[in-house]
Structures are given as C-alpha cells and as structure tokens.
mmCIF file of C-alpha atoms in Angstrom:
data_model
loop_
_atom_site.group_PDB
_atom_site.id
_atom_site.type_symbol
_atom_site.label_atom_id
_atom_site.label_comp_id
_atom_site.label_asym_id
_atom_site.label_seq_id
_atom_site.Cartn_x
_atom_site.Cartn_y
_atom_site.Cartn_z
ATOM 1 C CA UNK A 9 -14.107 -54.719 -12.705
ATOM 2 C CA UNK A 10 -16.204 -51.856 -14.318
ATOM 3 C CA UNK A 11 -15.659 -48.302 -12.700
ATOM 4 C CA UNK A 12 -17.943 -46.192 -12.112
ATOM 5 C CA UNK A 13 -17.805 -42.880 -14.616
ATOM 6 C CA UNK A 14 -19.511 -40.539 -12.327
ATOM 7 C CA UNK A 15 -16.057 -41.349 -9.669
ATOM 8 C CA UNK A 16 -12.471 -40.271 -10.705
ATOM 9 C CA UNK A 17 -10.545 -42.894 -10.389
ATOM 10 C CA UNK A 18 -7.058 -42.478 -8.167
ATOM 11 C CA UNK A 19 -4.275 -45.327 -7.874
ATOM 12 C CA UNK A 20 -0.834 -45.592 -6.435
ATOM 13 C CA UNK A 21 0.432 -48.059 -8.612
ATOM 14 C CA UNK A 22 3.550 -46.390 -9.643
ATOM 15 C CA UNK A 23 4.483 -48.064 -6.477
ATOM 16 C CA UNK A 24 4.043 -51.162 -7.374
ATOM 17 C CA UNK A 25 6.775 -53.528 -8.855
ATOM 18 C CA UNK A 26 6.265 -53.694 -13.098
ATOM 19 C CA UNK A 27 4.350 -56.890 -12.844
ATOM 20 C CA UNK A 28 1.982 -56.377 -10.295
ATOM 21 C CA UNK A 29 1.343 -52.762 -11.987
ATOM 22 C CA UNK A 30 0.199 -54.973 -15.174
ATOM 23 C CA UNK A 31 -1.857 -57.686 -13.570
ATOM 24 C CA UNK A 32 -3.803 -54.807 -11.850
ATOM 25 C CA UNK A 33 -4.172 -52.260 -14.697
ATOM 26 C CA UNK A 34 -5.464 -55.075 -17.078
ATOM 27 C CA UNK A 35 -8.431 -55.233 -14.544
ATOM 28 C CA UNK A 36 -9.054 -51.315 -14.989
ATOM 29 C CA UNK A 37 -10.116 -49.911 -17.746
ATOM 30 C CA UNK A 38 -9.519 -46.679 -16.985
ATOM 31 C CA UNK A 39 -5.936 -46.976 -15.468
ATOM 32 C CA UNK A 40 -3.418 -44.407 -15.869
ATOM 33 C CA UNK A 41 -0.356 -45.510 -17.716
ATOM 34 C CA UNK A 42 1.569 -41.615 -18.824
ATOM 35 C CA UNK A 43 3.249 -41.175 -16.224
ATOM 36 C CA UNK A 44 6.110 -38.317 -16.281
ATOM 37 C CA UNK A 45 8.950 -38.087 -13.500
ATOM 38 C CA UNK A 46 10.226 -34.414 -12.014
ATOM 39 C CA UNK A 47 13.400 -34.665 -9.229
ATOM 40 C CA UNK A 48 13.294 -31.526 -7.195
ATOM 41 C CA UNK A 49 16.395 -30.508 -5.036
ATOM 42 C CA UNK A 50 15.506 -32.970 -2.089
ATOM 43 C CA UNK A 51 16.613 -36.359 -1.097
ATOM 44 C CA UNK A 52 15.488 -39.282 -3.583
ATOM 45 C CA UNK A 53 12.782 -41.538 -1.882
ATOM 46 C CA UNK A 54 14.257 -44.938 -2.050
ATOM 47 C CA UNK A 55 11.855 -46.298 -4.490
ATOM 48 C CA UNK A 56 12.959 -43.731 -7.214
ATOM 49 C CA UNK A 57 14.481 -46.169 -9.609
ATOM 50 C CA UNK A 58 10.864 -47.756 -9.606
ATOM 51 C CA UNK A 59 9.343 -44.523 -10.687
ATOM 52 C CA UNK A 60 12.296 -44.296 -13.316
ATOM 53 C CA UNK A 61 10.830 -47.279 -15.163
ATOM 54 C CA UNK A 62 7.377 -46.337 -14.894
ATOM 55 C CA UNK A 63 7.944 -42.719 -16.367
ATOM 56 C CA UNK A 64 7.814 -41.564 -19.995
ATOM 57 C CA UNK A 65 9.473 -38.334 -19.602
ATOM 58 C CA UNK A 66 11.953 -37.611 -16.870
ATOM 59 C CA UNK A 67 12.603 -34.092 -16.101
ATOM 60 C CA UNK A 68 14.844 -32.710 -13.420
ATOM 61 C CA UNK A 69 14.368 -29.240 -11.043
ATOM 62 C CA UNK A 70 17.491 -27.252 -11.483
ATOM 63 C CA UNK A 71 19.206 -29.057 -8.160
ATOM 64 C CA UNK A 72 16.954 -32.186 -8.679
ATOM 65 C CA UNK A 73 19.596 -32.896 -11.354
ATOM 66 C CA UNK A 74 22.428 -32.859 -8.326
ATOM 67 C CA UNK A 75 19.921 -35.596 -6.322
ATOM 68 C CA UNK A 76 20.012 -37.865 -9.675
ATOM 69 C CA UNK A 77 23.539 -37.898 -10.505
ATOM 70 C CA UNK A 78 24.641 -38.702 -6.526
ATOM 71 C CA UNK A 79 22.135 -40.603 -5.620
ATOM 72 C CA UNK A 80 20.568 -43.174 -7.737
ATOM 73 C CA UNK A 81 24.006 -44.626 -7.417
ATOM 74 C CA UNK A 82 23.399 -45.013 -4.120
ATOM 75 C CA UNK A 83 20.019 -46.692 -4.356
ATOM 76 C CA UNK A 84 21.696 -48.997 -6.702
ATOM 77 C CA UNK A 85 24.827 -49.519 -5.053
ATOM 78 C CA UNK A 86 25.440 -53.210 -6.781
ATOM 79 C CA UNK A 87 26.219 -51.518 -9.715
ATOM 80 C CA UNK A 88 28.867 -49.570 -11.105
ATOM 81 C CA UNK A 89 28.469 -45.595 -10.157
ATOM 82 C CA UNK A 90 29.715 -44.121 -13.712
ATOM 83 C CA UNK A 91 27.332 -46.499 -15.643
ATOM 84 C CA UNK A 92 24.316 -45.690 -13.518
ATOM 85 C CA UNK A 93 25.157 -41.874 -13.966
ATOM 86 C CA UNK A 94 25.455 -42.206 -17.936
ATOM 87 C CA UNK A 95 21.625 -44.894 -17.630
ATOM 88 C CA UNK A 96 20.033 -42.698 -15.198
ATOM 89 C CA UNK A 97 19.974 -39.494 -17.814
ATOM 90 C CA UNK A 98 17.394 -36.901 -17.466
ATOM 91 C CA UNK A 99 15.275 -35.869 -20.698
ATOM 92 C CA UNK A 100 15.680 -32.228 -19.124
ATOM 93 C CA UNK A 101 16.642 -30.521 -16.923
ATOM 94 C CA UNK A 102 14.685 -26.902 -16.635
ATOM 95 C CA UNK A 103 14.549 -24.082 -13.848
ATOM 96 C CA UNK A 104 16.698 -20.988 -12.809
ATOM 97 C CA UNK A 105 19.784 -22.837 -12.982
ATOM 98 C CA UNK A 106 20.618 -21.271 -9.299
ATOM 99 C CA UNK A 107 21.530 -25.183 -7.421
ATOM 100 C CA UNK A 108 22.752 -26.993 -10.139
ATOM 101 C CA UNK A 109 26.442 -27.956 -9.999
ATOM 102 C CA UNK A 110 28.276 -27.206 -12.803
ATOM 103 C CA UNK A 111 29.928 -30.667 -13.745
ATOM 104 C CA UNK A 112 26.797 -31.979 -13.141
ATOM 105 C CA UNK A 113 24.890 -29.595 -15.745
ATOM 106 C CA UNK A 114 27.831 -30.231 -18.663
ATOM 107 C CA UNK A 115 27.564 -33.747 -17.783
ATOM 108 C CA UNK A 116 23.845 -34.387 -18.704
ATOM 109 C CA UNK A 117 24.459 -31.938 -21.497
ATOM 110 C CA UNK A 118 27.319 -34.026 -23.379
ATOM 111 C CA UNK A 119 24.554 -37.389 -23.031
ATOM 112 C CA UNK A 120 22.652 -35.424 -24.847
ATOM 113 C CA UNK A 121 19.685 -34.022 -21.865
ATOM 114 C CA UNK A 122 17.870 -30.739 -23.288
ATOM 115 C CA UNK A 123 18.361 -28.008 -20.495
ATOM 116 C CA UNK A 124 16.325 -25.025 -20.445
ATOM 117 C CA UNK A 125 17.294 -21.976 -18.056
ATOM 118 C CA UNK A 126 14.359 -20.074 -17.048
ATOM 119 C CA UNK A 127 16.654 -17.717 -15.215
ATOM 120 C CA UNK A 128 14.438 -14.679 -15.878
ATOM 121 C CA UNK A 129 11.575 -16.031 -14.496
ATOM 122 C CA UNK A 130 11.734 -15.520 -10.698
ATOM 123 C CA UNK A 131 7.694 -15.671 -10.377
ATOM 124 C CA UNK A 132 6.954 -19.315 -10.849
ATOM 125 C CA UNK A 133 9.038 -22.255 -8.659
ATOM 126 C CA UNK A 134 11.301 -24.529 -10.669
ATOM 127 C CA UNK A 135 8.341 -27.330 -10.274
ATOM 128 C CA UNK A 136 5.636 -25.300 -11.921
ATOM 129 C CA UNK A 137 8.140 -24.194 -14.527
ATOM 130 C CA UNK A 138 8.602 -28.380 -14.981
ATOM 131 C CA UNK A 139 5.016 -28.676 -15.041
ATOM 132 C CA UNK A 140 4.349 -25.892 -17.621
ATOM 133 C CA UNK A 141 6.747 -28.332 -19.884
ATOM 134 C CA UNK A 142 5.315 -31.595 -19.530
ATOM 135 C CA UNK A 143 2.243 -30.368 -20.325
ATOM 136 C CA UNK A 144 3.544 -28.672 -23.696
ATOM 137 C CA UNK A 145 4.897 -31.420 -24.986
ATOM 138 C CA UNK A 146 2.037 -33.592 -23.899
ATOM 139 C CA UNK A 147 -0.831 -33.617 -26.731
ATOM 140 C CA UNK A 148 -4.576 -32.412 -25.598
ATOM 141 C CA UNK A 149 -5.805 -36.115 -26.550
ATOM 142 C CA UNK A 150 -3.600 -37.903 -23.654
ATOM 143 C CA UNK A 151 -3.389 -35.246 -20.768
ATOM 144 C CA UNK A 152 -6.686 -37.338 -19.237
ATOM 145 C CA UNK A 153 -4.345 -39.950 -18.980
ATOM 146 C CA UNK A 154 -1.148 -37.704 -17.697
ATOM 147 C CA UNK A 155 0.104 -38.340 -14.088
ATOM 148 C CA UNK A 156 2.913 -36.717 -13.131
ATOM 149 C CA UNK A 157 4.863 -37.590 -10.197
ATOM 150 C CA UNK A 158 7.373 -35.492 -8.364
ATOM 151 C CA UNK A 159 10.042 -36.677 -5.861
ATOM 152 C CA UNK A 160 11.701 -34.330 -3.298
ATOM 153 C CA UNK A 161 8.513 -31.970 -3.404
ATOM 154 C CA UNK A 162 8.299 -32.569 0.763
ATOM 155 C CA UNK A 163 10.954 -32.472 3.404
ATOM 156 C CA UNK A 164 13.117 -29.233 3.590
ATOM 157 C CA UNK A 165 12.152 -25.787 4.312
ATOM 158 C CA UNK A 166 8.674 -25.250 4.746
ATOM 159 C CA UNK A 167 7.991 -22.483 2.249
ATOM 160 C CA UNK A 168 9.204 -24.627 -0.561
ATOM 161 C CA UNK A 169 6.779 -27.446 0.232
ATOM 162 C CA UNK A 170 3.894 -24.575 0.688
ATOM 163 C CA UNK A 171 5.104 -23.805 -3.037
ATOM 164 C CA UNK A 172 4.806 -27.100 -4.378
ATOM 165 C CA UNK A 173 1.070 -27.708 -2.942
ATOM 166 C CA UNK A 174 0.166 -24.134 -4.199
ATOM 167 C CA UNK A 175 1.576 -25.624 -7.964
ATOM 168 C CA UNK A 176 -0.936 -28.299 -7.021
ATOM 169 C CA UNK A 177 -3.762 -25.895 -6.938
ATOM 170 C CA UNK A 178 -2.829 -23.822 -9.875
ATOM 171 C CA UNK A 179 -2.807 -27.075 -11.911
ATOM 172 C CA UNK A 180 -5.983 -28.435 -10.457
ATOM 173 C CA UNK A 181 -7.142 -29.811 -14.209
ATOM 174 C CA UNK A 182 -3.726 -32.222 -14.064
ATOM 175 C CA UNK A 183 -3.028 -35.267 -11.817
ATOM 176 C CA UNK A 184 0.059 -34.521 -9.627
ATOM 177 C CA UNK A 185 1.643 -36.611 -7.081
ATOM 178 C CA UNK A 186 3.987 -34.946 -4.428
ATOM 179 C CA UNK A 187 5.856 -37.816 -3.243
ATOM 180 C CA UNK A 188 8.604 -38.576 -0.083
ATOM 181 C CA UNK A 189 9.666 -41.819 1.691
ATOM 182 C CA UNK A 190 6.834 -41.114 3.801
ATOM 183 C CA UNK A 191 4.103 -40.327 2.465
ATOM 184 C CA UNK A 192 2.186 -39.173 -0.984
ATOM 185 C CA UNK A 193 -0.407 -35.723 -1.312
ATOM 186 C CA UNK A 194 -2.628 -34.814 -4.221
ATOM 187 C CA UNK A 195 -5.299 -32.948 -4.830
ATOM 188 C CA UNK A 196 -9.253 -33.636 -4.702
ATOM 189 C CA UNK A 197 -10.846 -31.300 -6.755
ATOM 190 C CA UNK A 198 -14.149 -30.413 -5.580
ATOM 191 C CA UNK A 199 -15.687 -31.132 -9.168
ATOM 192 C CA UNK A 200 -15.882 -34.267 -8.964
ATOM 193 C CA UNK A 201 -16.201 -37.255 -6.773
ATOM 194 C CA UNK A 202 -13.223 -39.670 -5.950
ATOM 195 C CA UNK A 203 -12.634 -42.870 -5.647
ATOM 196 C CA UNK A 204 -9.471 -44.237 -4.187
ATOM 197 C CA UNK A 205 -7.853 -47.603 -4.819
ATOM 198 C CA UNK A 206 -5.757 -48.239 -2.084
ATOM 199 C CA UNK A 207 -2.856 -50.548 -2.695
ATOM 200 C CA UNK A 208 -2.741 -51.701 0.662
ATOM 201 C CA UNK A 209 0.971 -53.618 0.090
ATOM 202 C CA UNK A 210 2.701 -50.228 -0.349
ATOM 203 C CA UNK A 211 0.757 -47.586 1.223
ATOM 204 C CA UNK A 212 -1.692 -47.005 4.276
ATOM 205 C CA UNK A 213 -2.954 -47.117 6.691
ATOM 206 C CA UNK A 214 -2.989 -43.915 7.899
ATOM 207 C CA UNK A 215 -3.837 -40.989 5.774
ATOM 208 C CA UNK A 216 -5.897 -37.910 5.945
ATOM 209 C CA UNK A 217 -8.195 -35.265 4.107
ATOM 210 C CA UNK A 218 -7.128 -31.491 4.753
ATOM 211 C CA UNK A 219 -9.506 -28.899 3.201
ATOM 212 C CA UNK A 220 -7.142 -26.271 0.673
ATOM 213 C CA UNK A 221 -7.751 -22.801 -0.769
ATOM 214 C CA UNK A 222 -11.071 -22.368 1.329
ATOM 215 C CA UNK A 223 -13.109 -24.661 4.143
ATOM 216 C CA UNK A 224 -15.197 -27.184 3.789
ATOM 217 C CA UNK A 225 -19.009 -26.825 4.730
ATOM 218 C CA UNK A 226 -19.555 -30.788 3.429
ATOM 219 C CA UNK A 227 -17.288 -33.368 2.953
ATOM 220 C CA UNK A 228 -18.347 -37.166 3.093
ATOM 221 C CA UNK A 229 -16.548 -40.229 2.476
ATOM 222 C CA UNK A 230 -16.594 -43.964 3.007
ATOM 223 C CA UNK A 231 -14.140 -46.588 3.939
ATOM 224 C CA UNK A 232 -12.400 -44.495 6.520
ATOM 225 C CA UNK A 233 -12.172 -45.811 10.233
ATOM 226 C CA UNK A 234 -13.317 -42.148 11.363
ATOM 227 C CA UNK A 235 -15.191 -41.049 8.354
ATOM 228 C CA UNK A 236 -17.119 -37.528 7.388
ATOM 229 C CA UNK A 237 -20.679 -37.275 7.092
ATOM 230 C CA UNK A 238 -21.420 -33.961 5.396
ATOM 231 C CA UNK A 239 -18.690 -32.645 7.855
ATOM 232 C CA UNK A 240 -17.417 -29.272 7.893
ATOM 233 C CA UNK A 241 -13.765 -28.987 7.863
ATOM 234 C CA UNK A 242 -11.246 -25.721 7.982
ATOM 235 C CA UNK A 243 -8.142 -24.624 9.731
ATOM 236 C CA UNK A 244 -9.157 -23.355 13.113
ATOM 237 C CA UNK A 245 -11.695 -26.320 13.443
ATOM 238 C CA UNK A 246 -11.873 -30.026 12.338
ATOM 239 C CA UNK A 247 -8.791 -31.160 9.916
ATOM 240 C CA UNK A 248 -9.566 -34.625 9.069
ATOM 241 C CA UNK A 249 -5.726 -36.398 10.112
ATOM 242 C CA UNK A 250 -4.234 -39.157 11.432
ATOM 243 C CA UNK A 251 -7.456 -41.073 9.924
ATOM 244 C CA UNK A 252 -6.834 -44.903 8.620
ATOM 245 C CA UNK A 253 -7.879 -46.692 5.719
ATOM 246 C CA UNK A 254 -10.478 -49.593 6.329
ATOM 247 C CA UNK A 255 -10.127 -51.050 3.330
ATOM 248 C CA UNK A 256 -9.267 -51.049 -0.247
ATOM 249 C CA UNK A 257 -11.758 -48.558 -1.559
ATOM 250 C CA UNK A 258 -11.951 -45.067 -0.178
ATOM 251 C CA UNK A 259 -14.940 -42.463 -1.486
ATOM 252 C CA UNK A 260 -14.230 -38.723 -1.204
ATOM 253 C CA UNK A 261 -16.975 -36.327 -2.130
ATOM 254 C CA UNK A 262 -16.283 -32.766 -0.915
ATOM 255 C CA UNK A 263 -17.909 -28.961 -1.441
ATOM 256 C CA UNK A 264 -14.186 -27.658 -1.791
ATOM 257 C CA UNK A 265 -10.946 -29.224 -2.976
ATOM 258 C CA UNK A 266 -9.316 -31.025 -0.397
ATOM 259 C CA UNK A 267 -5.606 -32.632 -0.432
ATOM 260 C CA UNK A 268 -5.208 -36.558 -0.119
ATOM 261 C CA UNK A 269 -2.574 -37.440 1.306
ATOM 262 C CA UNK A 270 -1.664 -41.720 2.466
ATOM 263 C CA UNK A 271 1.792 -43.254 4.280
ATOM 264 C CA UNK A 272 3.943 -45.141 2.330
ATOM 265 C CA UNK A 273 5.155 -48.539 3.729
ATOM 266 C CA UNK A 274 9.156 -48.715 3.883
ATOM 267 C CA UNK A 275 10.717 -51.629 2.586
ATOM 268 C CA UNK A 276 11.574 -54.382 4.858
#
C-alpha cells in the first residue's frame, strides 16, 4: 500500500510475533524497523521477551537492570533461570546507580554490559539520561527510523510516570513508546498530521487523545467511534478518553501536541 507523505506514519508492531511483523512491514514502505529497548525500575509487561528480539540496543534504567535479571526468568519459566540471566544481557545499563543491586550490577559487568553512572546528574530522570544515549550512538541518517520503546515507564508512583511523559515532550523530534501490560502512550506532535495503523490483534479498542503542554483549540480525527471535529480540548473541559477504535486506520490532526495512548490485549 502507498502511504501518504503528508501523514506520519505510527504502528504497534513491536507487538506483533516476528513473522507477522515481516509480512506487514514488507507492505509499508515506510515501516520502522530501529527499534531500541530501555527497562525502567517497574514490573516487566509480559510481552518483554518479544520486545527483546525486536530491539537493536537494549539499555537498562539503573533498577530496570533488577526487573531484567528477576524477571525475564519468570516470563520464561521453561527454561533454565542462570542461562536466561547470562542471554538476557543488557548493552547498558546507565542512571544514578541509586536502585541497582549490587550483585546484579557486577553481574552484567563480568558479561561484559557497559555501565555508565550518571550519579552527579540529579536534574534529568534515569529515562531521559537513557534517551540522551541512544540517541548518541544513533547516527543523524537513521534517527527517522529510531523508535524507542520503554517498559516500566507507567504503574508506580505518580510523579515518576509525570517524569517519563515530560521526557516525552522534551524529546518531541524522537518516536518514544511508554509501554505497560495495559496500555501504550506517545506523543502527537502538533507538526504534523498522524496516521495510526491499528493492529487490531494486539491492541484496542479503547484508547484516547489527551491534549499536553497547552490546550487544544482544534483537534480532528477520523476512525474514532466518538470522534473530534475541530474540537477544543484542555484539562478543566473536554479530554478526549475512554474513546474506541472503529477500525484499522485512525487520523489525528491537532493545533497542539496531544498524547496517544491505545489498550493492549492480554494474552489468552
């Protein structure tokens, strides 16, 4: 299918299994394939070893390091714990160094995981410290095509999850995904128009369009059961949620940035 240049183009399909990822990005020319992984210091959604395989760089939050080494043993249970902790190896592991445990930390460190303590920097979270990284090492030429995906960004005390949308909004150039068992948020940026392909086997239907930083004097979209016609939007007034998807394509075209944010289907 040809897309539509004057649209950015937004997929889940980091959710989907390797194969059906392949059969749909060979229909879209303009699909993302750099992905990079951060694990912040909340619980790992249970599709996290699927967003392993998809990612070309794997970083780790300070505590997110913790999450990896106890948990994606217990996603993978059928296997043996001590092998999956040794596969399962972060490419680094960055932040203030405040939540990591300390066997934990040596144990990356003999596998050979770069860790970088940022322990004098108590003015940026751990995530926008991981962010700042990917997007060093990342060359100019292939950050249109970076996504980077971040597990255990919601859940937990409030103020951290305020913190990881506000990292959203500072890096409003770069595709980030917040991600939980529940549910998925990025950012709209108001400089452009959006469309979203909705991979209705993993995610939907409900979903919702919250405006961010200022309100919204005109928002429209299409393919929404309740959807905005030049509508204003702003806390205190109308917040577009609890809305559904209609069908696979959603249009978002907005006078401020707005946050996106869809369900995600559990597993059977």
């Amino acid at each position: 299918m040809e897309e539509d240049s004057s649209f950015m183009s937004h997929r889940s399909t980091f959710l989907l299994p390797p194969q059906c990822k392949d059969n749909t990005e060979n229909n879209a020319s303009s699909s993302l394939t750099n992905y990079a992984l951060v694990i912040l210091n909340q619980q790992l959604p249970t599709y996290a070893p699927l967003l392993w395989d998809h990612a070309k760089l794997r970083v780790c939050a300070d505590g997110g390091a913790n999450r990896l080494f106890d948990e994606m043993t217990q996603l993978l249970h059928a296997e043996q714990p001590s092998l999956l902790q040794s596969r399962y190896k972060p490419d680094v592991i960055k932040g203030d160094m405040d939540s990591i445990r300390t066997e934990v930390l040596e144990f990356y460190a003999k596998l050979g995981t770069k860790v970088i303590d940022e322990s004098h920097d108590q003015d940026t979270t751990d995530l926008h410290k991981c962010i700042s990284y990917i997007l060093d090492q990342t060359p100019d030429i292939d950050k249109s095509k970076l996504c980077i995906l971040v597990t255990g960004a919601l859940g937990g005390r409030f103020d951290h999850e305020i913190g990881n949308i506000n990292v959203l909004c500072r890096f409003s150039n770069t595709r980030i995904i917040l991600l939980s068992d529940d549910c998925l948020i990025h950012l709209l940026p108001c400089s452009h128009r959006h469309k979203i392909f909705v991979q209705s086997s993993v995610e939907g239907p409900h979903c919702g369009l919250i405006p961010i930083g200022m309100p919204s004097a005109r928002s429209t979209t299409t393919g929404l059961r309740w959807d905005l016609n030049n509508t204003e939007m702003r806390f205190g007034g109308l917040v577009s949620t609890s809305n559904i998807v209609e069908g696979d394509i959603v249009t978002v075209q907005s006078d401020s940035d707005l946050l996106w944010t869809i369900s995600i289907k559990k597993k059977p």
